[in-house]
Amino acid sequence: MVYPLQHKPFWMTTDLKMLRYSAHLPLSGIGAAGQQHIRDAHVVLIGVGGLGCASAQYLVSSGIGKLTLCDFDTVAESNLSRQILYRTTDVGRVKVEAAIESLQALNPESELRSVTRRMRDVDMQALFPDCDLVIDASDNYGTRLAVNRNCLALKVPWVMASCIRMEGQIMFLRPDLPQQPCYRCAYGKAPDTLEDCPGAGIFAPVAGIAGASAAHFALAHLAGLQVPAGLHLFDASNWQWQSLRINKHPHCKDCGPGMGPG
Ligand SMILES: [Zn+2]
């Protein structure tokens, strides 16, 4: 039987090493070439909490080539409702160690690395040049601004994800392209600390939605798809999504004249 090219079964169009990812192969704009880009890519994930667990799970199940997990925290019982890589028996363990064990069982083809200290500028400057994309899933504004600064300096694309209560925010930032807004352009002056999940509350699936959305942005970009610009907000209490256009601020402290790539 002769199949039109786009209707060939996956096993006729690619090698058996792609079998695990065969559901990606018929997708427009991905195919075997896009999947290979995912397999060749290195992502740095900062924060392996509720957001990071969901992101890491989809990155690894989708065949990311290399993933570096960065977190200095240990697993607490109160994490288990939303930090889905951890089991009851992991309470007290270093998060990245428990996460890597879980992720390696999910897909042994991904190379997993760990950084078990709070990420400082020097750590980012050492790690980011070797990666294709950064996901910031941390819970503090200082780390996020440091990611912004270092991704600007090194021109590394990154995904910002955050969540609180019933709300989530996702933004894809492109310091590797000229005249793009940075994180500080979008947020301007903000408090030094973000509200924390235990204090303000977080509905467990909302962390999963935001984390999976960050993985979607990362994988789509790595596969060669267009990722929508702007800041994307969702409010799960009434199930509304909103996308805001963000303009580059002419006097931004981080990417203004003489600071960023321009
Ligand atoms: Zn800026």
Short mmCIF file of C-alpha atoms and ligand atoms in Angstrom, two decimals:
data_model
loop_
_atom_site.label_atom_id
_atom_site.label_comp_id
_atom_site.label_asym_id
_atom_site.label_seq_id
_atom_site.Cartn_x
_atom_site.Cartn_y
_atom_site.Cartn_z
CA MET A 1 0.00 0.00 0.00
CA VAL A 2 1.25 3.50 -0.81
CA TYR A 3 0.59 6.06 1.89
CA PRO A 4 0.52 9.81 1.27
CA LEU A 5 3.53 11.18 3.17
CA GLN A 6 1.51 12.81 5.94
CA HIS A 7 -0.56 9.66 6.54
CA LYS A 8 2.28 7.17 6.89
CA PRO A 9 2.20 5.32 10.20
CA PHE A 10 4.94 6.50 12.54
CA TRP A 11 6.88 3.21 12.24
CA MET A 12 7.33 3.82 8.51
CA THR A 13 8.53 7.38 8.94
CA THR A 14 11.11 7.06 11.70
CA ASP A 15 13.34 4.72 13.65
CA LEU A 16 12.19 2.61 16.57
CA LYS A 17 14.17 4.76 19.03
CA MET A 18 11.37 7.29 18.60
CA LEU A 19 8.66 4.80 19.62
CA ARG A 20 8.29 6.34 23.09
CA TYR A 21 7.62 9.73 21.52
CA SER A 22 5.51 8.52 18.62
CA ALA A 23 2.52 10.66 19.65
CA HIS A 24 4.60 13.78 18.95
CA LEU A 25 5.59 12.72 15.46
CA PRO A 26 2.35 13.42 13.56
CA LEU A 27 2.08 16.91 15.07
CA SER A 28 2.43 19.75 12.62
CA GLY A 29 5.73 21.56 13.12
CA ILE A 30 7.26 18.88 15.37
CA GLY A 31 7.69 15.51 13.63
CA ALA A 32 10.94 13.53 13.92
CA ALA A 33 13.08 16.65 13.42
CA GLY A 34 11.38 18.55 16.26
CA GLN A 35 11.58 15.54 18.54
CA GLN A 36 15.28 15.24 17.77
CA HIS A 37 15.73 18.91 18.75
CA ILE A 38 14.09 18.06 22.11
CA ARG A 39 16.45 15.10 22.53
CA ASP A 40 19.46 17.31 21.79
CA ALA A 41 18.44 20.05 24.24
CA HIS A 42 19.60 20.92 27.77
CA VAL A 43 17.14 22.69 30.09
CA VAL A 44 18.00 24.18 33.50
CA LEU A 45 15.05 24.06 35.91
CA ILE A 46 15.28 26.28 38.98
CA GLY A 47 12.95 25.15 41.75
CA VAL A 48 11.56 21.63 42.08
CA GLY A 49 8.41 22.47 44.03
CA GLY A 50 4.83 22.29 42.75
CA LEU A 51 5.62 24.07 39.48
CA GLY A 52 8.98 22.40 38.94
CA CYS A 53 7.68 18.88 39.58
CA ALA A 54 5.02 19.25 36.88
CA SER A 55 7.47 20.85 34.44
CA ALA A 56 10.16 18.23 35.01
CA GLN A 57 7.72 15.39 34.57
CA TYR A 58 6.63 16.57 31.10
CA LEU A 59 10.13 17.54 30.02
CA VAL A 60 11.48 14.10 30.86
CA SER A 61 8.48 12.10 29.63
CA SER A 62 8.79 14.04 26.35
CA GLY A 63 12.42 13.01 25.96
CA ILE A 64 14.43 16.09 26.92
CA GLY A 65 18.09 15.25 26.34
CA LYS A 66 19.48 16.78 29.51
CA LEU A 67 17.77 18.39 32.52
CA THR A 68 19.58 20.10 35.39
CA LEU A 69 17.42 20.35 38.51
CA CYS A 70 18.32 23.10 40.99
CA ASP A 71 16.87 23.20 44.51
CA PHE A 72 18.42 23.33 47.99
CA ASP A 73 15.28 22.27 49.92
CA THR A 74 14.14 18.98 51.42
CA VAL A 75 10.74 17.31 51.00
CA ALA A 76 8.17 18.23 53.69
CA GLU A 77 4.89 16.44 54.28
CA SER A 78 3.01 19.64 53.42
CA ASN A 79 4.61 19.54 49.92
CA LEU A 80 3.08 16.21 48.95
CA SER A 81 -0.34 17.50 47.85
CA ARG A 82 1.10 19.37 44.86
CA GLN A 83 4.76 18.31 44.43
CA ILE A 84 3.89 15.20 42.52
CA LEU A 85 7.33 13.67 42.02
CA TYR A 86 7.60 12.91 45.77
CA ARG A 87 6.20 10.03 47.79
CA THR A 88 5.41 9.82 51.50
CA THR A 89 8.67 7.92 52.01
CA ASP A 90 10.60 10.89 50.51
CA VAL A 91 9.78 13.25 53.41
CA GLY A 92 13.10 14.60 54.73
CA ARG A 93 15.07 13.76 51.57
CA VAL A 94 16.82 16.35 49.42
CA LYS A 95 14.26 17.28 46.76
CA VAL A 96 16.47 17.03 43.71
CA GLU A 97 17.68 13.55 44.73
CA ALA A 98 14.12 12.27 45.19
CA ALA A 99 13.03 14.01 41.98
CA ILE A 100 15.85 12.47 39.94
CA GLU A 101 15.00 8.99 41.22
CA SER A 102 11.36 9.46 40.18
CA LEU A 103 12.24 11.02 36.81
CA GLN A 104 14.82 8.38 35.95
CA ALA A 105 12.18 5.69 36.46
CA LEU A 106 9.86 7.65 34.17
CA ASN A 107 12.42 7.90 31.36
CA PRO A 108 15.95 6.52 31.66
CA GLU A 109 16.88 8.14 28.31
CA SER A 110 17.12 11.66 29.80
CA GLU A 111 20.39 12.72 31.42
CA LEU A 112 19.58 14.27 34.80
CA ARG A 113 21.89 16.49 36.83
CA SER A 114 21.45 18.23 40.16
CA VAL A 115 22.49 21.43 41.90
CA THR A 116 21.64 21.28 45.62
CA ARG A 117 22.35 24.85 46.69
CA ARG A 118 20.56 28.18 46.38
CA MET A 119 21.32 29.55 42.91
CA ARG A 120 23.52 32.65 42.96
CA ASP A 121 24.82 34.73 40.07
CA VAL A 122 28.04 32.71 39.98
CA ASP A 123 26.10 29.42 39.67
CA MET A 124 23.95 30.80 36.85
CA GLN A 125 26.97 32.21 35.04
CA ALA A 126 28.60 28.76 35.15
CA LEU A 127 25.49 26.78 34.17
CA PHE A 128 23.53 28.89 31.69
CA PRO A 129 26.07 29.04 28.81
CA ASP A 130 25.77 25.25 28.53
CA CYS A 131 21.96 25.19 28.24
CA ASP A 132 19.37 25.95 25.58
CA LEU A 133 16.65 27.23 27.89
CA VAL A 134 16.02 28.03 31.56
CA ILE A 135 12.75 27.56 33.45
CA ASP A 136 12.39 29.64 36.59
CA ALA A 137 9.95 27.89 38.90
CA SER A 138 11.41 29.38 42.07
CA ASP A 139 9.37 31.02 44.79
CA ASN A 140 11.33 34.20 45.39
CA TYR A 141 11.75 37.47 43.56
CA GLY A 142 15.51 37.72 44.18
CA THR A 143 16.18 34.47 42.31
CA ARG A 144 13.84 35.48 39.49
CA LEU A 145 15.58 38.83 39.00
CA ALA A 146 18.95 37.04 39.03
CA VAL A 147 17.67 34.67 36.32
CA ASN A 148 16.51 37.71 34.35
CA ARG A 149 19.92 39.44 34.64
CA ASN A 150 21.96 36.38 33.77
CA CYS A 151 19.75 35.25 30.90
CA LEU A 152 19.97 38.80 29.51
CA ALA A 153 23.76 38.81 29.79
CA LEU A 154 24.11 35.37 28.21
CA LYS A 155 21.18 35.74 25.76
CA VAL A 156 19.49 32.55 26.94
CA PRO A 157 15.70 32.17 26.43
CA TRP A 158 13.75 31.41 29.57
CA VAL A 159 10.26 30.65 30.86
CA MET A 160 8.90 32.28 34.00
CA ALA A 161 6.19 30.39 35.87
CA SER A 162 4.47 31.26 39.12
CA CYS A 163 1.31 30.35 40.99
CA ILE A 164 -0.54 31.30 44.14
CA ARG A 165 -4.05 30.54 45.47
CA MET A 166 -6.09 29.85 42.27
CA GLU A 167 -3.90 31.93 39.96
CA GLY A 168 -1.00 31.23 37.64
CA GLN A 169 1.35 33.28 35.44
CA ILE A 170 3.52 32.18 32.52
CA MET A 171 5.85 34.27 30.38
CA PHE A 172 8.36 33.29 27.69
CA LEU A 173 11.29 35.67 27.52
CA ARG A 174 13.67 35.98 24.55
CA PRO A 175 16.84 37.90 25.48
CA ASP A 176 18.46 36.10 22.54
CA LEU A 177 16.42 38.34 20.21
CA PRO A 178 16.80 42.13 19.88
CA GLN A 179 14.33 44.62 21.37
CA GLN A 180 12.46 42.11 23.52
CA PRO A 181 11.02 43.03 26.92
CA CYS A 182 12.61 41.45 29.99
CA TYR A 183 11.03 40.30 33.23
CA ARG A 184 11.68 43.65 34.91
CA CYS A 185 10.01 45.46 31.97
CA ALA A 186 6.86 43.47 32.78
CA TYR A 187 6.92 43.78 36.53
CA GLY A 188 8.85 46.97 37.26
CA LYS A 189 9.14 47.54 40.97
CA ALA A 190 8.00 44.55 42.95
CA PRO A 191 8.50 43.43 46.52
CA ASP A 192 11.72 41.59 47.38
CA THR A 193 9.80 38.48 48.35
CA LEU A 194 6.86 36.76 46.71
CA GLU A 195 3.89 35.59 48.71
CA ASP A 196 4.56 32.03 49.75
CA CYS A 197 2.24 29.12 48.99
CA PRO A 198 1.83 27.89 52.58
CA GLY A 199 0.88 31.41 53.74
CA ALA A 200 -1.45 32.43 50.92
CA GLY A 201 -2.53 28.92 49.91
CA ILE A 202 -2.32 27.12 46.59
CA PHE A 203 -4.85 24.78 45.02
CA ALA A 204 -2.78 21.73 44.04
CA PRO A 205 -3.93 21.35 40.41
CA VAL A 206 -3.20 25.05 39.75
CA ALA A 207 0.51 24.39 40.42
CA GLY A 208 0.27 21.51 37.95
CA ILE A 209 -1.42 23.64 35.28
CA ALA A 210 1.20 26.39 35.56
CA GLY A 211 4.09 23.91 35.67
CA ALA A 212 2.79 21.93 32.70
CA SER A 213 2.27 25.22 30.82
CA ALA A 214 5.93 26.11 31.42
CA ALA A 215 6.96 22.69 30.06
CA HIS A 216 4.71 23.26 27.04
CA PHE A 217 6.38 26.61 26.28
CA ALA A 218 9.85 25.10 26.69
CA LEU A 219 9.23 21.98 24.61
CA ALA A 220 7.35 23.87 21.89
CA HIS A 221 10.23 26.35 21.55
CA LEU A 222 12.87 23.62 21.52
CA ALA A 223 10.92 21.65 18.91
CA GLY A 224 10.85 24.72 16.67
CA LEU A 225 7.26 25.92 17.21
CA GLN A 226 6.26 29.53 17.74
CA VAL A 227 5.52 30.33 21.38
CA PRO A 228 3.13 33.20 22.08
CA ALA A 229 4.78 36.33 23.45
CA GLY A 230 3.46 38.32 26.36
CA LEU A 231 2.40 37.57 29.89
CA HIS A 232 -0.26 34.88 30.25
CA LEU A 233 -2.43 34.87 33.34
CA PHE A 234 -5.06 32.42 34.43
CA ASP A 235 -7.56 32.49 37.23
CA ALA A 236 -8.84 29.01 37.99
CA SER A 237 -11.57 30.32 40.29
CA ASN A 238 -13.62 31.32 37.22
CA TRP A 239 -11.48 29.50 34.63
CA GLN A 240 -10.36 32.58 32.73
CA TRP A 241 -7.15 33.03 30.76
CA GLN A 242 -5.81 36.42 29.79
CA SER A 243 -2.80 37.37 27.64
CA LEU A 244 -1.15 40.77 28.06
CA ARG A 245 1.21 42.38 25.57
CA ILE A 246 4.42 43.49 27.30
CA ASN A 247 6.50 46.28 25.79
CA LYS A 248 10.18 46.85 26.33
CA HIS A 249 10.61 49.65 28.88
CA PRO A 250 12.96 52.32 27.47
CA HIS A 251 14.58 52.96 30.86
CA CYS A 252 14.51 49.42 32.24
CA LYS A 253 17.16 48.94 34.93
CA ASP A 254 18.06 45.49 33.57
CA CYS A 255 17.69 45.70 29.77
CA GLY A 256 17.73 49.45 29.14
CA PRO A 257 20.46 51.21 27.10
CA GLY A 258 23.89 49.88 27.98
CA MET A 259 22.50 47.04 30.11
CA GLY A 260 21.06 44.24 27.96
CA PRO A 261 21.59 42.96 24.44
CA GLY A 262 19.55 45.91 23.07
ZN ZN B 1 13.72 45.17 30.83
#
